[in-house]
Amino acid sequence: MAKNGNIHPTRIFQTPDELKKAWEEYKLDLKEQSNDWVKVQYVGKEGDRKTDAQKLPYTMEGFERFCYDNYGCVNQYFDNKKDYYNDFVTICSRIKREIRENQITGGLLGFYNPSITQRLNGLTDKKETTHKGLDLGMAFQSKYEK
């Protein structure tokens, strides 16, 4: 039961360990799905066809879809409205951080598109460029006021 005495009546997972188990199942499911996303290469003198399964990134959307297909909706555990899921805050935080770490590391190592992983995780380089030019209104006014 949550520390504030609230417990949502439609809880899918009763304990944080159950949510963690679903997270581990999601990661195994991604490994199985990777066989659907193969990279084809032709290697050697004879041009032998070789296929390699691609590493799939962890995503919050993917985890929510996996849970929805296998358990039910889980976004309320991460939103924690009305503090019904206070006992899940630690595991939800850990899952979010593991997703972020997976995406960043995969981007750095070239498994995932670095530009996309930067944007997904708020790591883009933001440069502000200002252009200072002649104020044509002032130039026009001063020329004709003389």
PDB file of C-alpha atoms in Angstrom:
ATOM      1  CA  MET A   1       0.000   0.000   0.000  1.00  0.00           C
ATOM      2  CA  ALA A   2       1.207   3.508  -0.750  1.00  0.00           C
ATOM      3  CA  LYS A   3       2.630   5.495   2.164  1.00  0.00           C
ATOM      4  CA  ASN A   4      -0.202   8.031   2.006  1.00  0.00           C
ATOM      5  CA  GLY A   5      -2.781   5.257   2.424  1.00  0.00           C
ATOM      6  CA  ASN A   6      -3.985   5.557  -1.175  1.00  0.00           C
ATOM      7  CA  ILE A   7      -3.906   2.620  -3.491  1.00  0.00           C
ATOM      8  CA  HIS A   8      -5.488   2.813  -6.893  1.00  0.00           C
ATOM      9  CA  PRO A   9      -8.199   0.155  -7.282  1.00  0.00           C
ATOM     10  CA  THR A  10      -7.174  -0.803 -10.833  1.00  0.00           C
ATOM     11  CA  ARG A  11      -3.480  -1.388 -10.238  1.00  0.00           C
ATOM     12  CA  ILE A  12      -1.978  -3.802 -12.725  1.00  0.00           C
ATOM     13  CA  PHE A  13       1.257  -4.213 -10.769  1.00  0.00           C
ATOM     14  CA  GLN A  14       0.909  -4.565  -7.029  1.00  0.00           C
ATOM     15  CA  THR A  15       4.602  -4.103  -6.240  1.00  0.00           C
ATOM     16  CA  PRO A  16       7.562  -2.323  -7.834  1.00  0.00           C
ATOM     17  CA  ASP A  17       9.188  -5.730  -8.377  1.00  0.00           C
ATOM     18  CA  GLU A  18       6.319  -6.706 -10.678  1.00  0.00           C
ATOM     19  CA  LEU A  19       6.894  -3.573 -12.793  1.00  0.00           C
ATOM     20  CA  LYS A  20      10.629  -4.304 -12.848  1.00  0.00           C
ATOM     21  CA  LYS A  21       9.858  -7.836 -14.076  1.00  0.00           C
ATOM     22  CA  ALA A  22       7.764  -6.360 -16.926  1.00  0.00           C
ATOM     23  CA  TRP A  23      10.699  -4.054 -17.784  1.00  0.00           C
ATOM     24  CA  GLU A  24      13.079  -7.037 -17.992  1.00  0.00           C
ATOM     25  CA  GLU A  25      10.548  -8.874 -20.210  1.00  0.00           C
ATOM     26  CA  TYR A  26      10.380  -5.803 -22.491  1.00  0.00           C
ATOM     27  CA  LYS A  27      14.161  -5.871 -22.934  1.00  0.00           C
ATOM     28  CA  LEU A  28      14.034  -9.571 -23.858  1.00  0.00           C
ATOM     29  CA  ASP A  29      11.198  -8.817 -26.284  1.00  0.00           C
ATOM     30  CA  LEU A  30      13.400  -6.207 -27.987  1.00  0.00           C
ATOM     31  CA  LYS A  31      16.112  -8.816 -28.487  1.00  0.00           C
ATOM     32  CA  GLU A  32      13.571 -11.075 -30.173  1.00  0.00           C
ATOM     33  CA  GLN A  33      12.266  -8.194 -32.309  1.00  0.00           C
ATOM     34  CA  SER A  34      15.787  -7.411 -33.469  1.00  0.00           C
ATOM     35  CA  ASN A  35      15.571 -10.480 -35.737  1.00  0.00           C
ATOM     36  CA  ASP A  36      12.940  -8.579 -37.754  1.00  0.00           C
ATOM     37  CA  TRP A  37      15.414  -5.705 -38.324  1.00  0.00           C
ATOM     38  CA  VAL A  38      18.382  -7.347 -39.990  1.00  0.00           C
ATOM     39  CA  LYS A  39      21.261  -5.676 -41.762  1.00  0.00           C
ATOM     40  CA  VAL A  40      22.248  -7.526 -44.932  1.00  0.00           C
ATOM     41  CA  GLN A  41      25.882  -7.542 -46.041  1.00  0.00           C
ATOM     42  CA  TYR A  42      27.727  -9.362 -48.781  1.00  0.00           C
ATOM     43  CA  VAL A  43      31.179 -10.358 -47.591  1.00  0.00           C
ATOM     44  CA  GLY A  44      34.196 -12.201 -48.868  1.00  0.00           C
ATOM     45  CA  LYS A  45      35.509 -13.017 -52.279  1.00  0.00           C
ATOM     46  CA  GLU A  46      32.346 -14.878 -53.213  1.00  0.00           C
ATOM     47  CA  GLY A  47      30.048 -12.177 -51.830  1.00  0.00           C
ATOM     48  CA  ASP A  48      28.403 -14.427 -49.269  1.00  0.00           C
ATOM     49  CA  ARG A  49      25.197 -13.006 -47.853  1.00  0.00           C
ATOM     50  CA  LYS A  50      25.409 -12.310 -44.143  1.00  0.00           C
ATOM     51  CA  THR A  51      22.632 -10.937 -41.936  1.00  0.00           C
ATOM     52  CA  ASP A  52      23.071  -9.307 -38.552  1.00  0.00           C
ATOM     53  CA  ALA A  53      20.238  -8.490 -36.189  1.00  0.00           C
ATOM     54  CA  GLN A  54      20.229  -4.798 -35.274  1.00  0.00           C
ATOM     55  CA  LYS A  55      20.218  -3.553 -31.697  1.00  0.00           C
ATOM     56  CA  LEU A  56      16.878  -1.923 -30.958  1.00  0.00           C
ATOM     57  CA  PRO A  57      16.785   1.083 -28.629  1.00  0.00           C
ATOM     58  CA  TYR A  58      14.840   1.169 -25.399  1.00  0.00           C
ATOM     59  CA  THR A  59      12.007   3.691 -25.589  1.00  0.00           C
ATOM     60  CA  MET A  60       9.292   4.726 -23.183  1.00  0.00           C
ATOM     61  CA  GLU A  61       6.755   4.411 -25.983  1.00  0.00           C
ATOM     62  CA  GLY A  62       7.926   0.870 -26.696  1.00  0.00           C
ATOM     63  CA  PHE A  63       7.713  -0.106 -23.037  1.00  0.00           C
ATOM     64  CA  GLU A  64       4.225   1.361 -22.700  1.00  0.00           C
ATOM     65  CA  ARG A  65       3.122  -0.496 -25.847  1.00  0.00           C
ATOM     66  CA  PHE A  66       4.655  -3.741 -24.590  1.00  0.00           C
ATOM     67  CA  CYS A  67       2.878  -3.393 -21.244  1.00  0.00           C
ATOM     68  CA  TYR A  68      -0.393  -2.440 -22.906  1.00  0.00           C
ATOM     69  CA  ASP A  69      -0.214  -5.560 -25.089  1.00  0.00           C
ATOM     70  CA  ASN A  70       0.721  -7.860 -22.202  1.00  0.00           C
ATOM     71  CA  TYR A  71      -0.575  -6.285 -18.995  1.00  0.00           C
ATOM     72  CA  GLY A  72      -2.511  -3.070 -19.508  1.00  0.00           C
ATOM     73  CA  CYS A  73      -1.871   0.657 -19.398  1.00  0.00           C
ATOM     74  CA  VAL A  74       1.159   1.683 -17.292  1.00  0.00           C
ATOM     75  CA  ASN A  75       1.541   5.409 -17.880  1.00  0.00           C
ATOM     76  CA  GLN A  76      -0.219   6.144 -14.571  1.00  0.00           C
ATOM     77  CA  TYR A  77       2.719   4.589 -12.709  1.00  0.00           C
ATOM     78  CA  PHE A  78       5.068   7.120 -14.303  1.00  0.00           C
ATOM     79  CA  ASP A  79       2.635  10.079 -13.995  1.00  0.00           C
ATOM     80  CA  ASN A  80       1.806   9.275 -10.338  1.00  0.00           C
ATOM     81  CA  LYS A  81      -1.232  11.537 -10.189  1.00  0.00           C
ATOM     82  CA  LYS A  82      -2.786  11.908  -6.730  1.00  0.00           C
ATOM     83  CA  ASP A  83       0.226  10.059  -5.294  1.00  0.00           C
ATOM     84  CA  TYR A  84      -1.389   6.652  -5.850  1.00  0.00           C
ATOM     85  CA  TYR A  85       1.919   5.220  -7.074  1.00  0.00           C
ATOM     86  CA  ASN A  86       4.466   6.727  -4.671  1.00  0.00           C
ATOM     87  CA  ASP A  87       5.922   3.300  -3.998  1.00  0.00           C
ATOM     88  CA  PHE A  88       6.759   3.001  -7.720  1.00  0.00           C
ATOM     89  CA  VAL A  89       8.692   6.283  -8.023  1.00  0.00           C
ATOM     90  CA  THR A  90      12.108   4.621  -7.629  1.00  0.00           C
ATOM     91  CA  ILE A  91      11.577   1.883 -10.238  1.00  0.00           C
ATOM     92  CA  CYS A  92       9.939   4.338 -12.665  1.00  0.00           C
ATOM     93  CA  SER A  93      12.890   6.695 -12.302  1.00  0.00           C
ATOM     94  CA  ARG A  94      15.319   3.831 -12.851  1.00  0.00           C
ATOM     95  CA  ILE A  95      13.480   2.706 -16.007  1.00  0.00           C
ATOM     96  CA  LYS A  96      13.513   6.249 -17.430  1.00  0.00           C
ATOM     97  CA  ARG A  97      17.229   6.597 -16.702  1.00  0.00           C
ATOM     98  CA  GLU A  98      18.045   3.228 -18.245  1.00  0.00           C
ATOM     99  CA  ILE A  99      16.139   4.223 -21.396  1.00  0.00           C
ATOM    100  CA  ARG A 100      18.046   7.510 -21.582  1.00  0.00           C
ATOM    101  CA  GLU A 101      21.400   5.829 -20.942  1.00  0.00           C
ATOM    102  CA  ASN A 102      20.699   3.195 -23.617  1.00  0.00           C
ATOM    103  CA  GLN A 103      19.807   5.840 -26.186  1.00  0.00           C
ATOM    104  CA  ILE A 104      22.792   8.065 -25.397  1.00  0.00           C
ATOM    105  CA  THR A 105      25.304   5.206 -25.373  1.00  0.00           C
ATOM    106  CA  GLY A 106      23.829   3.725 -28.559  1.00  0.00           C
ATOM    107  CA  GLY A 107      24.091   7.129 -30.234  1.00  0.00           C
ATOM    108  CA  LEU A 108      27.676   7.636 -29.111  1.00  0.00           C
ATOM    109  CA  LEU A 109      28.708   4.204 -30.364  1.00  0.00           C
ATOM    110  CA  GLY A 110      26.914   4.623 -33.675  1.00  0.00           C
ATOM    111  CA  PHE A 111      24.271   1.929 -33.169  1.00  0.00           C
ATOM    112  CA  TYR A 112      21.549   4.575 -33.255  1.00  0.00           C
ATOM    113  CA  ASN A 113      21.350   7.855 -35.145  1.00  0.00           C
ATOM    114  CA  PRO A 114      23.278  10.310 -32.914  1.00  0.00           C
ATOM    115  CA  SER A 115      21.243  13.307 -34.042  1.00  0.00           C
ATOM    116  CA  ILE A 116      17.931  11.686 -33.141  1.00  0.00           C
ATOM    117  CA  THR A 117      19.149  10.392 -29.782  1.00  0.00           C
ATOM    118  CA  GLN A 118      20.475  13.867 -28.949  1.00  0.00           C
ATOM    119  CA  ARG A 119      17.123  15.433 -29.709  1.00  0.00           C
ATOM    120  CA  LEU A 120      15.152  12.763 -27.832  1.00  0.00           C
ATOM    121  CA  ASN A 121      17.253  13.348 -24.738  1.00  0.00           C
ATOM    122  CA  GLY A 122      17.560  17.126 -24.907  1.00  0.00           C
ATOM    123  CA  LEU A 123      21.265  17.075 -25.692  1.00  0.00           C
ATOM    124  CA  THR A 124      21.268  19.242 -28.823  1.00  0.00           C
ATOM    125  CA  ASP A 125      23.733  22.062 -29.178  1.00  0.00           C
ATOM    126  CA  LYS A 126      21.732  25.265 -29.191  1.00  0.00           C
ATOM    127  CA  LYS A 127      23.450  28.294 -30.629  1.00  0.00           C
ATOM    128  CA  GLU A 128      21.768  31.650 -30.700  1.00  0.00           C
ATOM    129  CA  THR A 129      22.690  33.770 -33.667  1.00  0.00           C
ATOM    130  CA  THR A 130      21.803  37.428 -33.785  1.00  0.00           C
ATOM    131  CA  HIS A 131      22.285  39.589 -36.802  1.00  0.00           C
ATOM    132  CA  LYS A 132      22.946  43.262 -36.285  1.00  0.00           C
ATOM    133  CA  GLY A 133      22.381  45.324 -39.346  1.00  0.00           C
ATOM    134  CA  LEU A 134      21.795  48.923 -40.244  1.00  0.00           C
ATOM    135  CA  ASP A 135      18.436  50.264 -39.090  1.00  0.00           C
ATOM    136  CA  LEU A 136      17.100  51.456 -42.417  1.00  0.00           C
ATOM    137  CA  GLY A 137      14.445  53.606 -40.778  1.00  0.00           C
ATOM    138  CA  MET A 138      17.047  55.661 -38.944  1.00  0.00           C
ATOM    139  CA  ALA A 139      19.292  55.887 -42.015  1.00  0.00           C
ATOM    140  CA  PHE A 140      16.406  57.031 -44.212  1.00  0.00           C
ATOM    141  CA  GLN A 141      15.168  59.540 -41.643  1.00  0.00           C
ATOM    142  CA  SER A 142      18.534  61.125 -40.989  1.00  0.00           C
ATOM    143  CA  LYS A 143      19.260  61.507 -44.728  1.00  0.00           C
ATOM    144  CA  TYR A 144      16.074  63.462 -45.426  1.00  0.00           C
ATOM    145  CA  GLU A 145      15.877  65.518 -42.256  1.00  0.00           C
ATOM    146  CA  LYS A 146      18.933  67.585 -43.199  1.00  0.00           C
TER     147      LYS A 146
END
